[in-house]
Amino acid sequence: MQSFQETGDLAAFSELFARRKDGFVDFLTGLAGNRAIAEDVSQQVWTKLIDLGKRGAYRRTAKFQTFLFTLGRNLYIDEYHRKHAAARTDALGDRELSDTSGSANPGLVAVTDERSEILESAMAALPVEQREVLAMWSTGTPIDSMAEITGVPRDTVLSRKKYAIKKMRAALAAAGIEQGTL
Amino acid sequence: MNAQNDSDNSDRDLLDELKRSQGGSSRAHDSAVLAKAAAAAEDIAGRNASKSSTAPARGFAWLLPAAAALAAVLLVPLFIVDDNDTLRNPAAAVTPAQAETLASAPVLLRWPAVPGADRYVVILRDAGATEVWRSAAVTDPELSPDASALDILEAGGTFIWTVEATTPGATTELGPFQFTVTE
């Protein structure tokens, strides 16, 4: 990113983008419960980074992935979660949003697998603080990075993860899926 | 840390299931971001070129002859000399033109000749910067994509390509250049 900012090195940017884009969208999809929103947020974040580089204003104070996830999380919470919290009363709201027939990538979004649908519903029913931890866990983000991204102590992250998994297990059990049968 | 590992191990099935449901970013997403990056890269490169050309005017005009001589000796490999021995920015002398959008796969890729180069290899990458095709070595600064390349190009999308130019003493990379096929 530094090289892109200093010399317009497109190859360096492309390599960085290729390395980080999928995990970032997967994290945002887990957080938002919706791939179209995730891709929109992701595009906005990458555009912001490009714009910062263009203006020579790109500075990062953490590991790139931590920096990227922090920007994405904050943007999602500001742009979507807070604004739509009133309208989105429960998990159904997220599931309705998941019916993205106009999505850029309908093949990935369409829920055709019942297990996936159950998993998505269980995930969507979690409070956003637990959902984001679970989304980061599923992309292999270290606990310390999760703490940095969410701005809470490490123990709080671990606690949120523990409760998120517990609630997921309960929701899956209610749907007839027990631990070890996933 | 052990407690965390234990927890991860016992929840491995849940983690695996979550990972299975992930699909990464879409091609449209990638193309949009890379198109913006390509445009910004051109702006940055243009700004840098502009800065370097205006710098002597800011009280360092006496440096101009020395800088020009130094550039002629040291920087020539960073520029491309075309068939008419005209110094050019590589991005200004390629086919398809930089960031051009094409309705169909390009039938010819052309790039500025590198003085002394006797071998060129074209490397084609998709929007995610993954190498998708590599040409056989050619001696002229142009080539027609073969059938396997056309199969890839005809699927459409944004492509990034570079050229490895080999002279007896060194290998120089030209690019990256970019174009989009809208098929």
Short mmCIF file of C-alpha atoms in Angstrom, two decimals:
data_model
loop_
_atom_site.label_atom_id
_atom_site.label_comp_id
_atom_site.label_asym_id
_atom_site.label_seq_id
_atom_site.Cartn_x
_atom_site.Cartn_y
_atom_site.Cartn_z
CA MET A 1 0.00 0.00 0.00
CA GLN A 2 2.90 2.28 0.79
CA SER A 3 4.42 1.53 -2.59
CA PHE A 4 1.09 2.22 -4.30
CA GLN A 5 0.84 5.55 -2.50
CA GLU A 6 4.38 6.60 -3.32
CA THR A 7 4.72 5.46 -6.92
CA GLY A 8 1.30 4.31 -8.10
CA ASP A 9 2.51 0.70 -8.03
CA LEU A 10 -0.63 -1.08 -9.27
CA ALA A 11 0.96 -4.53 -9.11
CA ALA A 12 1.73 -4.07 -5.41
CA PHE A 13 -1.83 -2.98 -4.73
CA SER A 14 -3.26 -5.87 -6.77
CA GLU A 15 -1.19 -8.36 -4.82
CA LEU A 16 -2.31 -6.93 -1.48
CA PHE A 17 -5.91 -6.85 -2.66
CA ALA A 18 -5.76 -10.45 -3.88
CA ARG A 19 -4.42 -11.56 -0.50
CA ARG A 20 -6.99 -9.76 1.64
CA LYS A 21 -10.20 -9.33 -0.34
CA ASP A 22 -11.85 -12.72 0.27
CA GLY A 23 -11.28 -12.85 4.02
CA PHE A 24 -12.49 -9.29 4.32
CA VAL A 25 -15.73 -9.95 2.43
CA ASP A 26 -16.27 -13.17 4.40
CA PHE A 27 -15.83 -11.28 7.67
CA LEU A 28 -18.25 -8.57 6.57
CA THR A 29 -20.74 -11.17 5.34
CA GLY A 30 -20.68 -12.83 8.74
CA LEU A 31 -21.09 -9.45 10.39
CA ALA A 32 -23.86 -8.15 8.13
CA GLY A 33 -25.54 -11.49 7.43
CA ASN A 34 -25.76 -10.37 3.83
CA ARG A 35 -23.26 -10.65 1.03
CA ALA A 36 -24.52 -7.69 -1.00
CA ILE A 37 -24.09 -5.37 1.99
CA ALA A 38 -20.71 -6.95 2.74
CA GLU A 39 -19.47 -6.30 -0.79
CA ASP A 40 -20.78 -2.76 -0.71
CA VAL A 41 -18.95 -2.04 2.54
CA SER A 42 -15.83 -3.77 1.26
CA GLN A 43 -15.83 -1.68 -1.91
CA GLN A 44 -16.28 1.48 0.10
CA VAL A 45 -13.36 0.60 2.34
CA TRP A 46 -11.02 -0.29 -0.53
CA THR A 47 -12.08 2.88 -2.34
CA LYS A 48 -11.30 4.86 0.77
CA LEU A 49 -7.85 3.27 0.98
CA ILE A 50 -7.22 4.00 -2.69
CA ASP A 51 -8.32 7.57 -2.20
CA LEU A 52 -6.04 7.95 0.82
CA GLY A 53 -3.16 6.58 -1.23
CA LYS A 54 -3.94 8.93 -4.08
CA ARG A 55 -3.88 11.90 -1.75
CA GLY A 56 -0.72 10.69 -0.05
CA ALA A 57 -2.65 10.47 3.21
CA TYR A 58 -2.50 6.71 3.85
CA ARG A 59 -1.09 5.97 7.30
CA ARG A 60 -1.67 2.84 9.24
CA THR A 61 -0.92 2.20 12.86
CA ALA A 62 -1.69 -1.50 13.05
CA LYS A 63 -1.25 -4.67 10.99
CA PHE A 64 -2.93 -4.25 7.63
CA GLN A 65 -5.64 -6.84 8.29
CA THR A 66 -6.47 -5.27 11.64
CA PHE A 67 -6.57 -1.87 9.98
CA LEU A 68 -8.78 -3.17 7.17
CA PHE A 69 -11.21 -5.00 9.46
CA THR A 70 -11.46 -1.98 11.75
CA LEU A 71 -12.39 0.29 8.85
CA GLY A 72 -14.92 -2.26 7.59
CA ARG A 73 -16.49 -2.86 10.96
CA ASN A 74 -16.82 0.84 11.74
CA LEU A 75 -18.25 1.62 8.33
CA TYR A 76 -20.77 -1.21 8.57
CA ILE A 77 -21.90 -0.14 12.03
CA ASP A 78 -22.15 3.52 10.99
CA GLU A 79 -23.71 3.02 7.59
CA TYR A 80 -25.94 0.03 8.10
CA HIS A 81 -26.32 -1.29 11.58
CA ARG A 82 -27.19 1.95 13.38
CA LYS A 83 -29.27 3.41 10.57
CA HIS A 84 -31.26 0.25 10.06
CA ALA A 85 -31.40 -0.99 13.62
CA ALA A 86 -34.87 0.41 14.16
CA ALA A 87 -36.22 -1.17 11.01
CA ARG A 88 -34.50 -4.47 11.64
CA THR A 89 -36.36 -5.85 14.61
CA ASP A 90 -35.05 -9.37 14.55
CA ALA A 91 -33.19 -11.97 12.54
CA LEU A 92 -35.96 -12.00 9.97
CA GLY A 93 -34.83 -8.59 8.83
CA ASP A 94 -31.42 -9.90 8.02
CA ARG A 95 -32.84 -12.94 6.29
CA GLU A 96 -35.04 -10.75 4.14
CA LEU A 97 -31.98 -8.75 3.19
CA SER A 98 -30.30 -12.00 2.27
CA ASP A 99 -32.78 -12.52 -0.56
CA THR A 100 -30.54 -10.58 -2.88
CA SER A 101 -31.92 -11.40 -6.28
CA GLY A 102 -30.21 -8.26 -7.50
CA SER A 103 -26.91 -9.17 -5.95
CA ALA A 104 -23.70 -9.01 -7.94
CA ASN A 105 -23.04 -12.61 -7.07
CA PRO A 106 -26.34 -14.44 -6.68
CA GLY A 107 -24.73 -17.87 -6.88
CA LEU A 108 -22.91 -17.24 -3.65
CA VAL A 109 -25.82 -15.59 -1.90
CA ALA A 110 -28.69 -17.85 -2.76
CA VAL A 111 -29.43 -20.09 0.16
CA THR A 112 -30.03 -23.46 -1.36
CA ASP A 113 -28.72 -25.59 1.42
CA GLU A 114 -30.96 -26.06 4.42
CA ARG A 115 -28.03 -26.40 6.82
CA SER A 116 -26.54 -23.19 5.54
CA GLU A 117 -29.87 -21.50 6.00
CA ILE A 118 -30.12 -22.70 9.59
CA LEU A 119 -26.55 -21.61 10.25
CA GLU A 120 -27.17 -18.16 8.75
CA SER A 121 -30.34 -17.75 10.78
CA ALA A 122 -28.56 -18.70 13.98
CA MET A 123 -25.75 -16.29 13.18
CA ALA A 124 -28.15 -13.48 12.29
CA ALA A 125 -29.97 -13.92 15.59
CA LEU A 126 -26.82 -13.11 17.57
CA PRO A 127 -26.22 -9.61 18.93
CA VAL A 128 -23.89 -7.74 16.60
CA GLU A 129 -21.09 -7.73 19.22
CA GLN A 130 -21.10 -11.53 19.29
CA ARG A 131 -21.69 -11.88 15.56
CA GLU A 132 -18.63 -9.84 14.69
CA VAL A 133 -16.43 -11.94 16.95
CA LEU A 134 -17.76 -15.12 15.38
CA ALA A 135 -17.26 -13.66 11.89
CA MET A 136 -13.65 -12.83 12.69
CA TRP A 137 -13.10 -16.24 14.28
CA SER A 138 -14.31 -17.90 11.09
CA THR A 139 -11.75 -15.95 9.06
CA GLY A 140 -8.89 -16.95 11.36
CA THR A 141 -8.39 -13.58 12.99
CA PRO A 142 -6.30 -13.83 16.19
CA ILE A 143 -7.99 -12.93 19.47
CA ASP A 144 -5.61 -10.02 20.08
CA SER A 145 -6.48 -8.54 16.69
CA MET A 146 -10.19 -9.00 17.45
CA ALA A 147 -9.68 -7.03 20.66
CA GLU A 148 -7.91 -4.27 18.76
CA ILE A 149 -10.56 -4.13 16.03
CA THR A 150 -13.51 -4.04 18.40
CA GLY A 151 -11.80 -1.85 20.98
CA VAL A 152 -12.57 -4.12 23.93
CA PRO A 153 -10.28 -6.15 26.20
CA ARG A 154 -9.15 -9.61 25.15
CA ASP A 155 -11.22 -11.24 27.92
CA THR A 156 -14.33 -9.53 26.61
CA VAL A 157 -13.65 -10.92 23.15
CA LEU A 158 -13.24 -14.41 24.58
CA SER A 159 -16.43 -14.02 26.56
CA ARG A 160 -18.37 -12.82 23.50
CA LYS A 161 -17.02 -15.71 21.49
CA LYS A 162 -18.00 -18.19 24.19
CA TYR A 163 -21.57 -16.87 24.39
CA ALA A 164 -21.86 -16.64 20.62
CA ILE A 165 -20.90 -20.29 20.23
CA LYS A 166 -23.22 -21.29 23.04
CA LYS A 167 -26.14 -19.50 21.38
CA MET A 168 -25.25 -20.94 18.00
CA ARG A 169 -25.21 -24.45 19.50
CA ALA A 170 -28.60 -23.85 21.15
CA ALA A 171 -30.11 -22.52 17.92
CA LEU A 172 -28.71 -25.40 15.92
CA ALA A 173 -29.88 -27.93 18.51
CA ALA A 174 -33.37 -26.44 18.32
CA ALA A 175 -33.23 -27.06 14.59
CA GLY A 176 -32.23 -30.67 15.21
CA ILE A 177 -28.50 -30.28 14.60
CA GLU A 178 -26.42 -31.45 17.52
CA GLN A 179 -22.72 -30.81 18.21
CA GLY A 180 -20.52 -33.12 16.20
CA THR A 181 -23.10 -33.65 13.46
CA LEU A 182 -22.38 -30.46 11.55
CA MET B 1 -3.95 -19.64 25.22
CA ASN B 2 -4.46 -23.34 25.98
CA ALA B 3 -8.02 -22.70 27.01
CA GLN B 4 -8.55 -20.92 23.74
CA ASN B 5 -7.06 -23.80 21.79
CA ASP B 6 -9.19 -26.31 23.66
CA SER B 7 -12.24 -24.27 22.88
CA ASP B 8 -11.26 -24.02 19.22
CA ASN B 9 -10.72 -27.77 19.02
CA SER B 10 -14.09 -28.63 20.55
CA ASP B 11 -15.79 -26.13 18.25
CA ARG B 12 -13.91 -27.20 15.16
CA ASP B 13 -17.07 -28.57 13.53
CA LEU B 14 -18.82 -25.23 13.92
CA LEU B 15 -15.78 -23.37 12.62
CA ASP B 16 -15.55 -25.68 9.61
CA GLU B 17 -19.23 -25.20 8.85
CA LEU B 18 -18.88 -21.42 9.04
CA LYS B 19 -15.89 -21.58 6.70
CA ARG B 20 -17.79 -23.77 4.25
CA SER B 21 -20.45 -21.10 3.94
CA GLN B 22 -17.89 -18.47 2.92
CA GLY B 23 -17.44 -17.56 -0.70
CA GLY B 24 -15.03 -14.63 -0.84
CA SER B 25 -15.60 -11.61 -2.99
CA SER B 26 -17.32 -11.57 -6.36
CA ARG B 27 -15.75 -10.78 -9.69
CA ALA B 28 -17.82 -7.59 -10.00
CA HIS B 29 -16.54 -6.41 -6.62
CA ASP B 30 -12.93 -7.15 -7.58
CA SER B 31 -13.20 -5.48 -10.96
CA ALA B 32 -14.71 -2.34 -9.49
CA VAL B 33 -11.97 -1.98 -6.88
CA LEU B 34 -9.15 -2.71 -9.30
CA ALA B 35 -10.51 -0.27 -11.86
CA LYS B 36 -10.45 2.46 -9.20
CA ALA B 37 -6.95 1.45 -8.18
CA ALA B 38 -5.76 1.57 -11.79
CA ALA B 39 -7.17 5.06 -12.26
CA ALA B 40 -5.58 6.22 -9.00
CA ALA B 41 -2.26 4.62 -9.93
CA GLU B 42 -2.21 6.61 -13.14
CA ASP B 43 -2.96 9.80 -11.22
CA ILE B 44 -0.19 9.10 -8.72
CA ALA B 45 2.32 8.27 -11.44
CA GLY B 46 1.28 11.37 -13.38
CA ARG B 47 1.59 13.53 -10.30
CA ASN B 48 5.06 12.17 -9.60
CA ALA B 49 6.12 12.80 -13.19
CA SER B 50 4.72 16.31 -12.98
CA LYS B 51 6.52 16.96 -9.70
CA SER B 52 9.83 15.83 -11.08
CA SER B 53 9.40 17.96 -14.20
CA THR B 54 8.48 21.12 -12.27
CA ALA B 55 10.98 20.73 -9.44
CA PRO B 56 13.81 22.61 -11.20
CA ALA B 57 11.56 25.62 -11.65
CA ARG B 58 11.39 26.06 -7.87
CA GLY B 59 14.80 27.63 -7.54
CA PHE B 60 16.87 24.69 -8.71
CA ALA B 61 16.98 25.55 -12.41
CA TRP B 62 20.76 25.22 -12.34
CA LEU B 63 20.28 21.51 -11.71
CA LEU B 64 18.42 20.97 -14.97
CA PRO B 65 21.36 20.14 -17.26
CA ALA B 66 22.96 17.88 -14.68
CA ALA B 67 19.68 16.15 -13.90
CA ALA B 68 18.95 15.61 -17.57
CA ALA B 69 22.36 14.07 -18.12
CA LEU B 70 21.98 11.86 -15.06
CA ALA B 71 18.53 10.78 -16.16
CA ALA B 72 19.81 9.92 -19.59
CA VAL B 73 22.40 7.61 -18.09
CA LEU B 74 20.53 6.12 -15.16
CA LEU B 75 16.85 6.25 -15.93
CA VAL B 76 16.66 5.06 -19.52
CA PRO B 77 15.90 1.50 -18.38
CA LEU B 78 12.85 2.82 -16.57
CA PHE B 79 11.44 4.26 -19.77
CA ILE B 80 10.76 2.59 -23.03
CA VAL B 81 12.27 3.48 -26.37
CA ASP B 82 9.92 2.74 -29.25
CA ASP B 83 10.83 1.81 -32.77
CA ASN B 84 11.55 5.44 -33.55
CA ASP B 85 13.80 5.80 -30.54
CA THR B 86 11.39 8.17 -28.90
CA LEU B 87 11.33 8.16 -25.14
CA ARG B 88 7.86 7.36 -23.99
CA ASN B 89 5.94 6.47 -20.93
CA PRO B 90 5.15 2.76 -21.35
CA ALA B 91 1.51 3.24 -20.45
CA ALA B 92 1.08 5.62 -23.38
CA ALA B 93 2.22 3.15 -26.04
CA VAL B 94 0.41 -0.10 -25.40
CA THR B 95 -2.40 -1.90 -27.16
CA PRO B 96 -5.03 -2.20 -25.80
CA ALA B 97 -4.67 1.29 -24.32
CA GLN B 98 -4.23 1.49 -20.58
CA ALA B 99 -7.55 0.89 -18.74
CA GLU B 100 -9.40 0.51 -22.05
CA THR B 101 -12.75 -1.27 -22.05
CA LEU B 102 -13.22 -3.65 -24.95
CA ALA B 103 -16.39 -5.23 -26.27
CA SER B 104 -14.50 -8.41 -27.19
CA ALA B 105 -11.21 -10.12 -26.47
CA PRO B 106 -8.22 -8.23 -27.88
CA VAL B 107 -6.68 -9.89 -30.92
CA LEU B 108 -3.35 -8.18 -30.47
CA LEU B 109 -1.27 -7.14 -27.49
CA ARG B 110 1.45 -4.63 -28.30
CA TRP B 111 3.94 -2.92 -26.06
CA PRO B 112 6.88 -0.54 -26.51
CA ALA B 113 10.09 -2.18 -27.66
CA VAL B 114 12.91 -2.35 -25.15
CA PRO B 115 16.32 -1.57 -26.69
CA GLY B 116 18.39 -4.73 -26.99
CA ALA B 117 15.57 -7.05 -25.92
CA ASP B 118 15.54 -10.28 -27.86
CA ARG B 119 12.81 -12.05 -25.93
CA TYR B 120 9.44 -11.02 -24.55
CA VAL B 121 7.04 -13.03 -22.40
CA VAL B 122 3.53 -11.76 -21.66
CA ILE B 123 1.93 -12.62 -18.33
CA LEU B 124 -1.81 -12.20 -18.01
CA ARG B 125 -3.49 -11.93 -14.64
CA ASP B 126 -7.14 -11.76 -13.65
CA ALA B 127 -8.66 -8.99 -11.56
CA GLY B 128 -7.48 -10.70 -8.41
CA ALA B 129 -3.88 -10.60 -9.70
CA THR B 130 -3.77 -14.36 -10.14
CA GLU B 131 -1.73 -15.42 -13.15
CA VAL B 132 -4.08 -16.98 -15.70
CA TRP B 133 -1.89 -17.25 -18.78
CA ARG B 134 1.73 -16.90 -19.84
CA SER B 135 2.84 -16.64 -23.44
CA ALA B 136 5.67 -18.43 -25.13
CA ALA B 137 8.66 -16.17 -25.72
CA VAL B 138 8.36 -13.90 -28.75
CA THR B 139 10.98 -11.69 -30.37
CA ASP B 140 8.77 -8.81 -31.49
CA PRO B 141 7.02 -6.41 -29.10
CA GLU B 142 3.59 -7.75 -29.95
CA LEU B 143 1.66 -10.99 -30.03
CA SER B 144 -1.75 -12.38 -30.82
CA PRO B 145 -3.28 -14.26 -27.90
CA ASP B 146 -3.48 -17.96 -28.67
CA ALA B 147 -6.61 -20.06 -28.32
CA SER B 148 -6.10 -20.78 -24.63
CA ALA B 149 -5.66 -17.08 -23.88
CA LEU B 150 -8.70 -16.19 -25.95
CA ASP B 151 -10.79 -18.68 -23.97
CA ILE B 152 -9.85 -16.81 -20.82
CA LEU B 153 -10.26 -13.35 -22.31
CA GLU B 154 -13.59 -14.12 -23.92
CA ALA B 155 -15.05 -14.95 -20.54
CA GLY B 156 -14.75 -11.23 -19.86
CA GLY B 157 -13.58 -9.24 -16.84
CA THR B 158 -10.70 -7.02 -15.95
CA PHE B 159 -7.23 -8.24 -16.87
CA ILE B 160 -3.83 -7.03 -15.80
CA TRP B 161 -0.84 -7.86 -17.98
CA THR B 162 2.87 -7.39 -17.78
CA VAL B 163 5.71 -8.13 -20.17
CA GLU B 164 9.08 -9.58 -19.22
CA ALA B 165 11.63 -8.16 -21.65
CA THR B 166 14.94 -9.98 -21.68
CA THR B 167 18.10 -8.34 -22.95
CA PRO B 168 21.47 -10.12 -22.94
CA GLY B 169 22.24 -8.54 -19.59
CA ALA B 170 18.96 -8.19 -17.75
CA THR B 171 15.24 -8.76 -17.56
CA THR B 172 12.94 -5.76 -17.35
CA GLU B 173 9.26 -5.87 -16.50
CA LEU B 174 6.90 -3.57 -18.38
CA GLY B 175 3.55 -2.72 -16.90
CA PRO B 176 1.28 -3.56 -15.25
CA PHE B 177 -1.17 -2.63 -17.97
CA GLN B 178 -4.87 -3.17 -17.69
CA PHE B 179 -7.94 -3.62 -19.85
CA THR B 180 -11.48 -4.83 -19.38
CA VAL B 181 -13.45 -7.12 -21.66
CA THR B 182 -17.18 -6.63 -21.25
CA GLU B 183 -18.35 -9.94 -22.70
#
